[in-house]
mmCIF file of C-alpha atoms and ligand atoms in Angstrom:
data_model
loop_
_atom_site.group_PDB
_atom_site.id
_atom_site.type_symbol
_atom_site.label_atom_id
_atom_site.label_comp_id
_atom_site.label_asym_id
_atom_site.label_seq_id
_atom_site.Cartn_x
_atom_site.Cartn_y
_atom_site.Cartn_z
ATOM 1 C CA MET V 31 26.609 107.940 -22.443
ATOM 2 C CA LEU V 32 25.637 106.253 -19.167
ATOM 3 C CA ARG V 33 28.818 105.219 -17.364
ATOM 4 C CA ILE V 34 28.520 102.223 -15.077
ATOM 5 C CA GLY V 35 30.806 101.203 -12.222
ATOM 6 C CA MET V 36 30.356 97.536 -11.393
ATOM 7 C CA ILE V 37 31.011 96.279 -7.875
ATOM 8 C CA GLY V 38 31.529 92.520 -7.868
ATOM 9 C CA CYS V 39 32.305 90.671 -11.069
ATOM 10 C CA GLY V 40 31.371 87.064 -10.422
ATOM 11 C CA PHE V 41 28.353 85.315 -11.954
ATOM 12 C CA MET V 42 26.064 88.363 -11.882
ATOM 13 C CA GLY V 43 28.810 90.789 -12.852
ATOM 14 C CA ARG V 44 29.334 88.761 -16.028
ATOM 15 C CA THR V 45 25.577 88.589 -16.625
ATOM 16 C CA HIS V 46 25.096 92.362 -16.229
ATOM 17 C CA ALA V 47 28.147 93.090 -18.382
ATOM 18 C CA TYR V 48 26.665 90.855 -21.099
ATOM 19 C CA ALA V 49 23.356 92.734 -20.815
ATOM 20 C CA VAL V 50 24.951 96.186 -21.081
ATOM 21 C CA SER V 51 27.190 95.358 -24.003
ATOM 22 C CA ASN V 52 24.399 93.664 -25.977
ATOM 23 C CA LEU V 53 21.657 96.287 -25.545
ATOM 24 C CA PRO V 54 22.154 97.785 -29.045
ATOM 25 C CA PHE V 55 21.437 94.380 -30.601
ATOM 26 C CA PHE V 56 18.196 93.874 -28.700
ATOM 27 C CA TYR V 57 16.767 97.426 -28.682
ATOM 28 C CA LYS V 58 16.182 99.546 -31.777
ATOM 29 C CA ASP V 59 17.282 103.174 -31.841
ATOM 30 C CA LEU V 60 18.519 103.293 -28.257
ATOM 31 C CA PRO V 61 18.437 106.943 -27.180
ATOM 32 C CA PHE V 62 21.427 106.368 -24.897
ATOM 33 C CA THR V 63 24.650 104.434 -24.961
ATOM 34 C CA ALA V 64 25.880 102.627 -21.876
ATOM 35 C CA ARG V 65 29.231 101.149 -20.926
ATOM 36 C CA VAL V 66 30.742 99.457 -17.916
ATOM 37 C CA CYS V 67 33.674 101.838 -17.386
ATOM 38 C CA GLY V 68 35.077 100.521 -14.132
ATOM 39 C CA VAL V 69 34.955 97.479 -11.918
ATOM 40 C CA CYS V 70 36.080 96.319 -8.502
ATOM 41 C CA ALA V 71 35.989 93.011 -6.644
ATOM 42 C CA SER V 72 37.050 91.562 -3.311
ATOM 43 C CA GLU V 73 40.599 91.280 -4.737
ATOM 44 C CA PRO V 74 42.042 93.894 -7.134
ATOM 45 C CA SER V 75 43.552 91.048 -9.191
ATOM 46 C CA HIS V 76 40.029 89.606 -9.822
ATOM 47 C CA ALA V 77 38.828 93.026 -10.957
ATOM 48 C CA LYS V 78 41.833 93.412 -13.293
ATOM 49 C CA GLU V 79 41.210 90.015 -14.813
ATOM 50 C CA ALA V 80 37.475 90.698 -15.316
ATOM 51 C CA ALA V 81 38.205 94.140 -16.802
ATOM 52 C CA ARG V 82 40.634 92.591 -19.283
ATOM 53 C CA ARG V 83 38.510 89.581 -20.171
ATOM 54 C CA TYR V 84 35.123 91.309 -20.568
ATOM 55 C CA GLY V 85 36.222 94.837 -21.519
ATOM 56 C CA LEU V 86 34.983 96.537 -18.350
ATOM 57 C CA GLY V 87 37.217 99.615 -18.401
ATOM 58 C CA GLU V 88 39.498 100.345 -15.456
ATOM 59 C CA ALA V 89 39.883 98.046 -12.454
ATOM 60 C CA ALA V 90 39.581 100.037 -9.208
ATOM 61 C CA GLU V 91 41.358 99.066 -5.997
ATOM 62 C CA ASN V 92 38.140 99.171 -3.969
ATOM 63 C CA GLU V 93 34.548 100.376 -4.059
ATOM 64 C CA GLU V 94 35.318 103.754 -2.443
ATOM 65 C CA GLU V 95 37.546 104.585 -5.412
ATOM 66 C CA LEU V 96 34.912 103.478 -7.933
ATOM 67 C CA ILE V 97 32.000 105.248 -6.220
ATOM 68 C CA GLY V 98 34.068 108.421 -5.790
ATOM 69 C CA SER V 99 35.038 108.569 -9.466
ATOM 70 C CA PRO V 100 33.556 111.584 -11.327
ATOM 71 C CA ASP V 101 33.577 109.403 -14.461
ATOM 72 C CA ILE V 102 30.891 107.060 -13.113
ATOM 73 C CA ASP V 103 27.118 107.817 -13.145
ATOM 74 C CA ILE V 104 25.681 104.478 -12.027
ATOM 75 C CA ILE V 105 26.767 101.910 -9.464
ATOM 76 C CA ASP V 106 25.813 98.326 -10.292
ATOM 77 C CA ILE V 107 25.939 96.140 -7.151
ATOM 78 C CA CYS V 108 26.768 92.478 -7.853
ATOM 79 C CA THR V 109 28.325 91.523 -4.510
ATOM 80 C CA PRO V 110 27.207 89.038 -1.858
ATOM 81 C CA ASN V 111 24.052 90.145 -0.018
ATOM 82 C CA VAL V 112 25.644 91.352 3.234
ATOM 83 C CA CYS V 113 27.610 93.958 1.245
ATOM 84 C CA HIS V 114 24.610 95.602 -0.474
ATOM 85 C CA TYR V 115 23.410 97.996 2.251
ATOM 86 C CA GLU V 116 26.691 99.859 2.880
ATOM 87 C CA THR V 117 27.364 100.138 -0.838
ATOM 88 C CA ILE V 118 23.857 101.463 -1.543
ATOM 89 C CA LEU V 119 24.187 104.188 1.084
ATOM 90 C CA ARG V 120 27.678 105.132 -0.085
ATOM 91 C CA ALA V 121 26.601 105.297 -3.745
ATOM 92 C CA LEU V 122 23.447 107.346 -3.081
ATOM 93 C CA ALA V 123 25.427 109.736 -0.863
ATOM 94 C CA ALA V 124 27.844 110.233 -3.786
ATOM 95 C CA GLY V 125 24.920 111.084 -6.097
ATOM 96 C CA LYS V 126 25.091 107.877 -8.149
ATOM 97 C CA HIS V 127 22.095 105.990 -9.499
ATOM 98 C CA VAL V 128 22.021 102.403 -8.221
ATOM 99 C CA TYR V 129 21.141 99.065 -9.812
ATOM 100 C CA CYS V 130 21.262 96.471 -7.035
ATOM 101 C CA GLU V 131 21.023 92.710 -7.179
ATOM 102 C CA LYS V 132 18.397 90.942 -5.092
ATOM 103 C CA PRO V 133 17.813 90.634 -2.182
ATOM 104 C CA LEU V 134 18.029 94.385 -1.618
ATOM 105 C CA CYS V 135 19.587 94.005 1.840
ATOM 106 C CA VAL V 136 19.745 91.475 4.656
ATOM 107 C CA SER V 137 17.085 92.932 6.952
ATOM 108 C CA GLU V 138 13.834 94.798 6.686
ATOM 109 C CA GLU V 139 15.287 97.696 8.668
ATOM 110 C CA GLN V 140 18.163 98.076 6.186
ATOM 111 C CA ALA V 141 15.883 97.679 3.160
ATOM 112 C CA PHE V 142 13.361 100.239 4.407
ATOM 113 C CA HIS V 143 16.156 102.716 5.119
ATOM 114 C CA ALA V 144 17.710 102.135 1.677
ATOM 115 C CA ALA V 145 14.307 102.677 0.022
ATOM 116 C CA ARG V 146 13.749 105.899 1.991
ATOM 117 C CA GLU V 147 17.211 107.173 1.092
ATOM 118 C CA ALA V 148 16.624 106.428 -2.594
ATOM 119 C CA LYS V 149 13.357 108.368 -2.480
ATOM 120 C CA ARG V 150 14.941 111.280 -0.575
ATOM 121 C CA THR V 151 17.784 111.684 -3.062
ATOM 122 C CA GLY V 152 15.536 111.349 -6.112
ATOM 123 C CA LEU V 153 18.163 109.196 -7.807
ATOM 124 C CA THR V 154 17.078 106.230 -9.908
ATOM 125 C CA ALA V 155 17.364 103.134 -7.716
ATOM 126 C CA GLY V 156 16.353 99.762 -9.080
ATOM 127 C CA ILE V 157 16.462 96.197 -7.842
ATOM 128 C CA VAL V 158 17.211 93.298 -10.181
ATOM 129 C CA PHE V 159 14.059 91.205 -10.376
ATOM 130 C CA ASN V 160 15.010 90.040 -13.841
ATOM 131 C CA ASN V 161 12.274 87.408 -14.165
ATOM 132 C CA ARG V 162 9.710 90.203 -14.560
ATOM 133 C CA PHE V 163 11.275 90.784 -17.981
ATOM 134 C CA LEU V 164 10.814 87.290 -19.365
ATOM 135 C CA LEU V 165 8.397 87.665 -22.250
ATOM 136 C CA PRO V 166 5.804 85.163 -20.958
ATOM 137 C CA VAL V 167 5.804 86.990 -17.613
ATOM 138 C CA MET V 168 5.253 90.320 -19.385
ATOM 139 C CA ARG V 169 2.362 88.807 -21.353
ATOM 140 C CA ALA V 170 0.949 87.226 -18.170
ATOM 141 C CA LYS V 171 1.034 90.656 -16.522
ATOM 142 C CA GLU V 172 -1.016 92.096 -19.396
ATOM 143 C CA ILE V 173 -3.610 89.349 -19.012
ATOM 144 C CA VAL V 174 -3.927 90.033 -15.271
ATOM 145 C CA GLU V 175 -4.170 93.806 -15.844
ATOM 146 C CA GLU V 176 -6.848 93.345 -18.492
ATOM 147 C CA GLY V 177 -8.895 91.659 -15.752
ATOM 148 C CA ARG V 178 -9.090 88.411 -17.687
ATOM 149 C CA LEU V 179 -8.520 86.282 -14.573
ATOM 150 C CA GLY V 180 -11.285 88.091 -12.667
ATOM 151 C CA ARG V 181 -10.712 88.278 -8.922
ATOM 152 C CA ILE V 182 -7.514 86.462 -7.975
ATOM 153 C CA LEU V 183 -8.307 83.709 -5.480
ATOM 154 C CA SER V 184 -5.145 81.664 -5.201
ATOM 155 C CA PHE V 185 -1.569 81.147 -6.396
ATOM 156 C CA ARG V 186 1.270 78.686 -6.187
ATOM 157 C CA GLY V 187 4.887 79.726 -6.736
ATOM 158 C CA ALA V 188 8.013 77.595 -6.559
ATOM 159 C CA TYR V 189 11.729 77.980 -7.198
ATOM 160 C CA TYR V 190 13.750 74.777 -6.990
ATOM 161 C CA HIS V 191 17.406 74.076 -7.650
ATOM 162 C CA SER V 192 19.467 70.916 -7.094
ATOM 163 C CA SER V 193 22.747 72.724 -6.361
ATOM 164 C CA ALA V 194 22.751 71.630 -2.689
ATOM 165 C CA ALA V 195 21.308 68.170 -3.295
ATOM 166 C CA ASP V 196 24.779 66.611 -2.991
ATOM 167 C CA PRO V 197 25.840 66.808 0.678
ATOM 168 C CA ASN V 198 29.474 66.246 -0.324
ATOM 169 C CA ARG V 199 29.612 69.370 -2.463
ATOM 170 C CA PRO V 200 31.213 72.216 -0.465
ATOM 171 C CA ALA V 201 28.698 74.803 0.718
ATOM 172 C CA GLY V 202 28.986 78.154 -1.089
ATOM 173 C CA TRP V 203 28.370 81.617 0.386
ATOM 174 C CA LYS V 204 24.697 81.475 -0.652
ATOM 175 C CA GLN V 205 24.233 78.674 1.901
ATOM 176 C CA ASP V 206 26.006 80.627 4.643
ATOM 177 C CA ARG V 207 23.770 82.979 6.660
ATOM 178 C CA THR V 208 26.734 85.182 7.607
ATOM 179 C CA VAL V 209 27.231 86.162 3.927
ATOM 180 C CA CYS V 210 23.827 85.483 2.354
ATOM 181 C CA GLY V 211 21.965 87.083 5.273
ATOM 182 C CA GLY V 212 19.417 84.260 5.196
ATOM 183 C CA GLY V 213 19.055 80.939 3.439
ATOM 184 C CA VAL V 214 17.477 79.872 0.175
ATOM 185 C CA LEU V 215 14.490 82.123 0.914
ATOM 186 C CA TYR V 216 16.764 85.127 0.326
ATOM 187 C CA ASP V 217 18.546 83.582 -2.612
ATOM 188 C CA LEU V 218 15.819 81.961 -4.733
ATOM 189 C CA GLY V 219 12.709 82.741 -2.711
ATOM 190 C CA SER V 220 13.053 86.489 -3.309
ATOM 191 C CA HIS V 221 12.582 85.935 -7.074
ATOM 192 C CA VAL V 222 9.404 83.883 -6.851
ATOM 193 C CA LEU V 223 7.911 86.075 -4.116
ATOM 194 C CA ASP V 224 8.488 89.044 -6.386
ATOM 195 C CA LEU V 225 6.662 87.378 -9.285
ATOM 196 C CA ILE V 226 3.609 86.709 -7.105
ATOM 197 C CA TYR V 227 3.773 90.338 -5.867
ATOM 198 C CA TYR V 228 4.192 91.677 -9.410
ATOM 199 C CA LEU V 229 1.275 89.692 -10.811
ATOM 200 C CA CYS V 230 -1.123 89.545 -7.850
ATOM 201 C CA GLY V 231 -0.263 92.509 -5.582
ATOM 202 C CA PRO V 232 1.316 93.004 -2.171
ATOM 203 C CA PHE V 233 1.535 90.433 0.609
ATOM 204 C CA ALA V 234 -0.399 90.989 3.848
ATOM 205 C CA SER V 235 0.617 88.067 6.088
ATOM 206 C CA VAL V 236 2.647 84.872 5.886
ATOM 207 C CA TYR V 237 3.186 81.572 7.656
ATOM 208 C CA GLY V 238 6.581 79.995 7.077
ATOM 209 C CA VAL V 239 8.506 76.797 7.746
ATOM 210 C CA GLY V 240 12.174 76.275 6.924
ATOM 211 C CA ASN V 241 14.069 73.004 6.618
ATOM 212 C CA ILE V 242 17.708 71.994 6.938
ATOM 213 C CA ALA V 243 18.063 68.573 5.344
ATOM 214 C CA TYR V 244 21.834 68.259 5.790
ATOM 215 C CA PRO V 245 22.938 69.709 9.176
ATOM 216 C CA THR V 246 26.609 69.128 8.385
ATOM 217 C CA ARG V 247 28.371 69.784 5.119
ATOM 218 C CA ILE V 248 31.835 70.603 3.832
ATOM 219 C CA GLY V 249 32.669 74.307 4.201
ATOM 220 C CA ARG V 250 34.372 76.621 1.720
ATOM 221 C CA ASP V 251 37.706 75.809 3.413
ATOM 222 C CA GLY V 252 37.183 72.074 2.866
ATOM 223 C CA LYS V 253 36.609 71.435 6.599
ATOM 224 C CA PRO V 254 33.387 70.096 8.197
ATOM 225 C CA TRP V 255 30.813 72.873 8.501
ATOM 226 C CA ASN V 256 27.482 73.158 10.324
ATOM 227 C CA THR V 257 24.673 74.332 8.045
ATOM 228 C CA ASN V 258 23.462 77.656 9.443
ATOM 229 C CA ALA V 259 20.681 78.618 7.000
ATOM 230 C CA GLU V 260 17.582 76.851 5.691
ATOM 231 C CA GLU V 261 17.993 74.739 2.565
ATOM 232 C CA ALA V 262 14.272 74.770 1.750
ATOM 233 C CA PHE V 263 11.467 77.086 2.804
ATOM 234 C CA TYR V 264 7.689 76.755 2.563
ATOM 235 C CA LEU V 265 5.237 79.657 2.925
ATOM 236 C CA THR V 266 1.499 80.020 3.064
ATOM 237 C CA ALA V 267 0.556 83.613 2.352
ATOM 238 C CA ARG V 268 -2.440 85.933 2.272
ATOM 239 C CA LEU V 269 -2.272 88.865 -0.126
ATOM 240 C CA ALA V 270 -3.790 92.300 0.379
ATOM 241 C CA CYS V 271 -6.339 91.418 -2.360
ATOM 242 C CA GLY V 272 -7.559 88.484 -0.225
ATOM 243 C CA ALA V 273 -5.985 85.682 -2.306
ATOM 244 C CA VAL V 274 -4.353 82.861 -0.346
ATOM 245 C CA GLY V 275 -1.635 80.611 -1.743
ATOM 246 C CA THR V 276 1.761 79.019 -1.274
ATOM 247 C CA VAL V 277 5.383 79.670 -2.217
ATOM 248 C CA GLU V 278 8.103 77.045 -1.936
ATOM 249 C CA THR V 279 11.811 77.178 -2.541
ATOM 250 C CA GLY V 280 14.841 74.982 -2.046
ATOM 251 C CA LYS V 281 18.164 73.860 -3.449
ATOM 252 C CA ILE V 282 18.006 70.251 -2.325
ATOM 253 C CA PHE V 283 15.617 68.956 -4.967
ATOM 254 C CA GLN V 284 17.123 66.221 -7.123
ATOM 255 C CA GLY V 285 16.417 66.431 -10.818
ATOM 256 C CA THR V 286 15.646 70.153 -10.855
ATOM 257 C CA ASN V 287 17.581 72.781 -12.823
ATOM 258 C CA ASP V 288 16.301 76.368 -12.846
ATOM 259 C CA ASP V 289 12.779 75.346 -11.863
ATOM 260 C CA LEU V 290 10.976 78.641 -11.269
ATOM 261 C CA SER V 291 7.222 78.345 -11.771
ATOM 262 C CA PHE V 292 3.908 79.903 -10.832
ATOM 263 C CA GLU V 293 0.201 79.226 -11.159
ATOM 264 C CA ILE V 294 -2.457 81.894 -10.594
ATOM 265 C CA TYR V 295 -6.153 81.105 -10.236
ATOM 266 C CA GLY V 296 -8.904 83.714 -10.522
ATOM 267 C CA THR V 297 -12.710 83.679 -10.710
ATOM 268 C CA ASP V 298 -12.590 83.946 -14.528
ATOM 269 C CA GLY V 299 -9.409 82.188 -15.562
ATOM 270 C CA ALA V 300 -5.963 80.883 -14.706
ATOM 271 C CA LEU V 301 -2.317 81.213 -15.757
ATOM 272 C CA ARG V 302 0.720 79.007 -15.361
ATOM 273 C CA PHE V 303 4.386 79.353 -16.304
ATOM 274 C CA SER V 304 7.642 77.447 -15.893
ATOM 275 C CA LEU V 305 11.074 78.963 -16.541
ATOM 276 C CA MET V 306 12.255 75.610 -17.873
ATOM 277 C CA ASP V 307 9.775 76.171 -20.732
ATOM 278 C CA PRO V 308 10.637 79.864 -21.136
ATOM 279 C CA ASN V 309 8.964 80.586 -24.464
ATOM 280 C CA PHE V 310 5.404 79.725 -23.421
ATOM 281 C CA PHE V 311 2.835 80.226 -20.709
ATOM 282 C CA GLU V 312 -0.539 78.596 -20.322
ATOM 283 C CA TYR V 313 -3.832 80.488 -20.065
ATOM 284 C CA TYR V 314 -7.248 79.155 -19.143
ATOM 285 C CA ASP V 315 -10.353 81.193 -19.986
ATOM 286 C CA ALA V 316 -13.360 80.083 -17.908
ATOM 287 C CA ALA V 317 -15.660 81.525 -20.599
ATOM 288 C CA ALA V 318 -14.284 78.931 -23.053
ATOM 289 C CA PRO V 319 -14.024 75.886 -20.786
ATOM 290 C CA HIS V 320 -13.814 73.284 -23.557
ATOM 291 C CA ALA V 321 -10.618 74.854 -24.881
ATOM 292 C CA GLY V 322 -8.775 73.822 -21.698
ATOM 293 C CA PHE V 323 -5.460 75.517 -20.981
ATOM 294 C CA THR V 324 -4.071 77.222 -24.099
ATOM 295 C CA ARG V 325 -0.320 77.153 -24.563
ATOM 296 C CA VAL V 326 0.570 80.725 -25.563
ATOM 297 C CA GLU V 327 3.747 81.058 -27.613
ATOM 298 C CA CYS V 328 5.909 84.108 -26.816
ATOM 299 C CA CYS V 329 9.357 83.325 -28.293
ATOM 300 C CA ASN V 330 11.285 86.418 -29.316
ATOM 301 C CA ARG V 331 8.313 88.753 -29.875
ATOM 302 C CA TYR V 332 9.625 91.645 -27.802
ATOM 303 C CA PRO V 333 7.440 94.509 -26.735
ATOM 304 C CA ALA V 334 8.398 97.930 -28.132
ATOM 305 C CA PRO V 335 11.014 99.304 -28.405
ATOM 306 C CA GLY V 336 12.630 95.896 -28.610
ATOM 307 C CA GLY V 337 14.059 95.033 -31.984
ATOM 308 C CA VAL V 338 13.493 91.615 -33.385
ATOM 309 C CA PHE V 339 16.878 90.021 -32.913
ATOM 310 C CA PRO V 340 17.708 87.264 -33.617
ATOM 311 C CA GLY V 341 14.184 86.949 -35.117
ATOM 312 C CA ALA V 342 10.598 86.751 -33.806
ATOM 313 C CA LYS V 343 10.511 82.975 -34.196
ATOM 314 C CA ALA V 344 13.740 82.433 -32.255
ATOM 315 C CA PRO V 345 13.422 80.994 -28.756
ATOM 316 C CA ALA V 346 14.459 83.275 -25.897
ATOM 317 C CA GLY V 347 15.713 82.251 -22.455
ATOM 318 C CA TRP V 348 16.876 83.315 -19.013
ATOM 319 C CA LEU V 349 19.510 85.803 -20.209
ATOM 320 C CA ARG V 350 16.853 87.773 -22.109
ATOM 321 C CA GLY V 351 15.246 88.667 -18.768
ATOM 322 C CA HIS V 352 18.525 90.249 -17.614
ATOM 323 C CA VAL V 353 18.853 92.210 -20.864
ATOM 324 C CA GLY V 354 15.289 93.523 -20.452
ATOM 325 C CA SER V 355 15.864 94.365 -16.801
ATOM 326 C CA MET V 356 19.050 96.304 -17.623
ATOM 327 C CA TYR V 357 17.312 98.135 -20.459
ATOM 328 C CA ALA V 358 14.370 99.167 -18.230
ATOM 329 C CA PHE V 359 16.713 100.485 -15.543
ATOM 330 C CA LEU V 360 19.037 102.416 -17.869
ATOM 331 C CA ASP V 361 16.091 103.865 -19.752
ATOM 332 C CA ALA V 362 14.690 105.152 -16.425
ATOM 333 C CA VAL V 363 18.082 106.735 -15.617
ATOM 334 C CA TYR V 364 18.166 108.321 -19.072
ATOM 335 C CA ARG V 365 14.647 109.746 -18.649
ATOM 336 C CA GLY V 366 15.264 110.838 -15.036
ATOM 337 C CA ALA V 367 12.396 108.551 -13.984
ATOM 338 C CA PRO V 368 11.988 106.197 -11.025
ATOM 339 C CA ALA V 369 13.083 102.605 -11.620
ATOM 340 C CA SER V 370 10.604 99.752 -11.820
ATOM 341 C CA PRO V 371 11.103 97.432 -10.002
ATOM 342 C CA SER V 372 12.274 99.951 -7.419
ATOM 343 C CA PHE V 373 13.986 99.840 -4.060
ATOM 344 C CA ALA V 374 10.486 100.125 -2.532
ATOM 345 C CA ASP V 375 9.567 96.876 -4.330
ATOM 346 C CA GLY V 376 12.769 95.264 -3.029
ATOM 347 C CA ALA V 377 11.926 96.501 0.466
ATOM 348 C CA HIS V 378 8.453 94.933 0.283
ATOM 349 C CA ILE V 379 9.946 91.547 -0.618
ATOM 350 C CA GLN V 380 12.475 91.950 2.220
ATOM 351 C CA ALA V 381 9.564 92.584 4.617
ATOM 352 C CA VAL V 382 7.782 89.456 3.351
ATOM 353 C CA MET V 383 10.905 87.352 3.935
ATOM 354 C CA GLU V 384 11.472 88.809 7.384
ATOM 355 C CA ALA V 385 7.830 88.089 8.321
ATOM 356 C CA ALA V 386 8.345 84.529 7.036
ATOM 357 C CA TYR V 387 11.393 84.073 9.273
ATOM 358 C CA ARG V 388 9.492 85.549 12.242
ATOM 359 C CA SER V 389 6.705 83.072 11.555
ATOM 360 C CA ALA V 390 9.136 80.141 11.388
ATOM 361 C CA GLU V 391 10.253 81.160 14.918
ATOM 362 C CA SER V 392 6.853 81.975 16.418
ATOM 363 C CA GLY V 393 4.825 79.237 14.715
ATOM 364 C CA ARG V 394 2.133 81.839 13.943
ATOM 365 C CA MET V 395 0.965 83.732 10.884
ATOM 366 C CA GLU V 396 2.867 87.062 10.849
ATOM 367 C CA GLU V 397 1.872 90.416 9.381
ATOM 368 C CA VAL V 398 4.074 91.874 6.628
ATOM 369 C CA HIS V 399 5.209 95.350 7.708
ATOM 370 C CA ALA V 400 4.542 98.252 5.361
ATOM 371 C CA LEU V 401 7.382 100.484 4.192
ATOM 372 C CA VAL V 402 7.243 103.696 6.230
HETATM 373 N N1 NAD F 539 19.183 88.067 -10.456
HETATM 374 C C1 NAD F 539 19.769 86.897 -10.620
HETATM 375 O O1 NAD F 539 19.469 86.174 -11.560
HETATM 376 C C2 NAD F 539 20.841 86.468 -9.670
HETATM 377 C C3 NAD F 539 21.509 85.253 -9.847
HETATM 378 C C4 NAD F 539 22.571 84.961 -8.984
HETATM 379 C C5 NAD F 539 22.940 85.840 -7.988
HETATM 380 N N2 NAD F 539 22.227 86.998 -7.818
HETATM 381 C C6 NAD F 539 22.624 87.966 -6.782
HETATM 382 O O2 NAD F 539 23.788 88.651 -7.266
HETATM 383 C C7 NAD F 539 24.669 88.952 -6.191
HETATM 384 C C8 NAD F 539 26.045 88.369 -6.489
HETATM 385 O O3 NAD F 539 25.915 86.980 -6.665
HETATM 386 P P1 NAD F 539 26.923 86.173 -7.628
HETATM 387 O O4 NAD F 539 26.264 84.877 -7.904
HETATM 388 O O5 NAD F 539 27.368 87.011 -8.757
HETATM 389 O O6 NAD F 539 28.136 85.960 -6.604
HETATM 390 P P2 NAD F 539 29.663 85.583 -6.972
HETATM 391 O O7 NAD F 539 30.208 84.942 -5.741
HETATM 392 O O8 NAD F 539 29.745 84.868 -8.270
HETATM 393 O O9 NAD F 539 30.376 87.015 -7.179
HETATM 394 C C9 NAD F 539 30.496 87.915 -6.135
HETATM 395 C C10 NAD F 539 31.473 88.999 -6.553
HETATM 396 O O10 NAD F 539 31.518 89.979 -5.499
HETATM 397 C C11 NAD F 539 32.891 90.280 -5.221
HETATM 398 N N3 NAD F 539 32.970 90.742 -3.838
HETATM 399 C C12 NAD F 539 32.757 90.047 -2.705
HETATM 400 N N4 NAD F 539 32.903 90.853 -1.634
HETATM 401 C C13 NAD F 539 33.197 92.089 -2.117
HETATM 402 C C14 NAD F 539 33.461 93.359 -1.527
HETATM 403 N N5 NAD F 539 33.434 93.508 -0.207
HETATM 404 N N6 NAD F 539 33.739 94.412 -2.344
HETATM 405 C C15 NAD F 539 33.754 94.273 -3.687
HETATM 406 N N7 NAD F 539 33.512 93.081 -4.302
HETATM 407 C C16 NAD F 539 33.244 92.024 -3.523
HETATM 408 C C17 NAD F 539 33.641 88.999 -5.496
HETATM 409 O O11 NAD F 539 35.018 89.272 -5.741
HETATM 410 C C18 NAD F 539 32.906 88.524 -6.757
HETATM 411 O O12 NAD F 539 33.439 89.205 -7.888
HETATM 412 C C19 NAD F 539 24.006 88.406 -4.930
HETATM 413 O O13 NAD F 539 23.304 89.434 -4.282
HETATM 414 C C20 NAD F 539 23.019 87.367 -5.459
HETATM 415 O O14 NAD F 539 21.878 87.212 -4.629
HETATM 416 C C21 NAD F 539 21.216 87.325 -8.646
#
């Protein structure tokens, strides 16, 4: 039995709790069982309510109590970004495995230190890059690893939302640099940067430009508020493999929903995917040019040891990525193995984002620092 203590029980807390409690449906013959046994939030009353509503065990007064509990093996961090670093260090020091939401931290220095601490302790420490576990992304990864794209030359990644398109909607904490640690680059950009990294390899250097479209908004207290973090961000990047491409993100794009997409172009073929069409990706084989792009159906055909629930033909969606991500992490804990994606992966993406912010200030291409 893997016993999880959840810190933060808002949107992601609910999502992770759903993933944990549904694992036996999605995975055949699970060698472990897992339960969220305790929870805390910014207010004890929120934790009590979440514990009651979602069956999350005991509500703790605060994170110190939860992390210190001998009845907890794993700390699952679902709090706003500025909280992650302290909680990670506290949990690792207490000998707990850690599953942390993205972005890992709010600076490269913090993220590198967290990654080093995870390695030093030998505990399983994973970051939630859930989109790696969407079935079309897993199949795309196989195609890249089989060398079917040849040498990767270029890529285009984007993650657009419309949640900040209405200037009269009060700004949430994800738009506030003092809580988010950055702007939309941290919030949505981290996901799409990770997919490019996962499929094409590490970043070497980046050029970045941010944009604030609405300098004044309504704050969380209902009063006028000055926007303090970028609402859109645009990067040009060179990867270690030599490929050059772009990544864009923003929350001010009318008409978009959960518009995460990528295109990858190699010497021998190409791939493209959109999360709004989550059961397919498109593959182009340069050896069969007249076939054009082939739409590859993925649906619910899970890789082993996934069961086939609710059926191979059934469409799968965003939540399935979180279930797969949770499974991969807990399975690593069970086997005493390192997590993948790991804190080192989270630290690389943090370094990319920090280089992008440095570039937006300097107006120059900036090197991405290596984790040391
Ligand atoms: N992977 C994804 O798909 C995805 C999606 C959304 C958010 N996220 C990430 O998940 C994290 C949480 O985001 P969210 O959307 O769930 O936020 P949220 O605002 O919905 O929930 C935050 C929770 O943290 C609690 N909290 C705040 N400060 C706390 C503290 N000091 N101690 C204990 N609890 C505290 C709040 O009470 C609340 O329960 C962020 O890091 C965000 O970037 C990831």
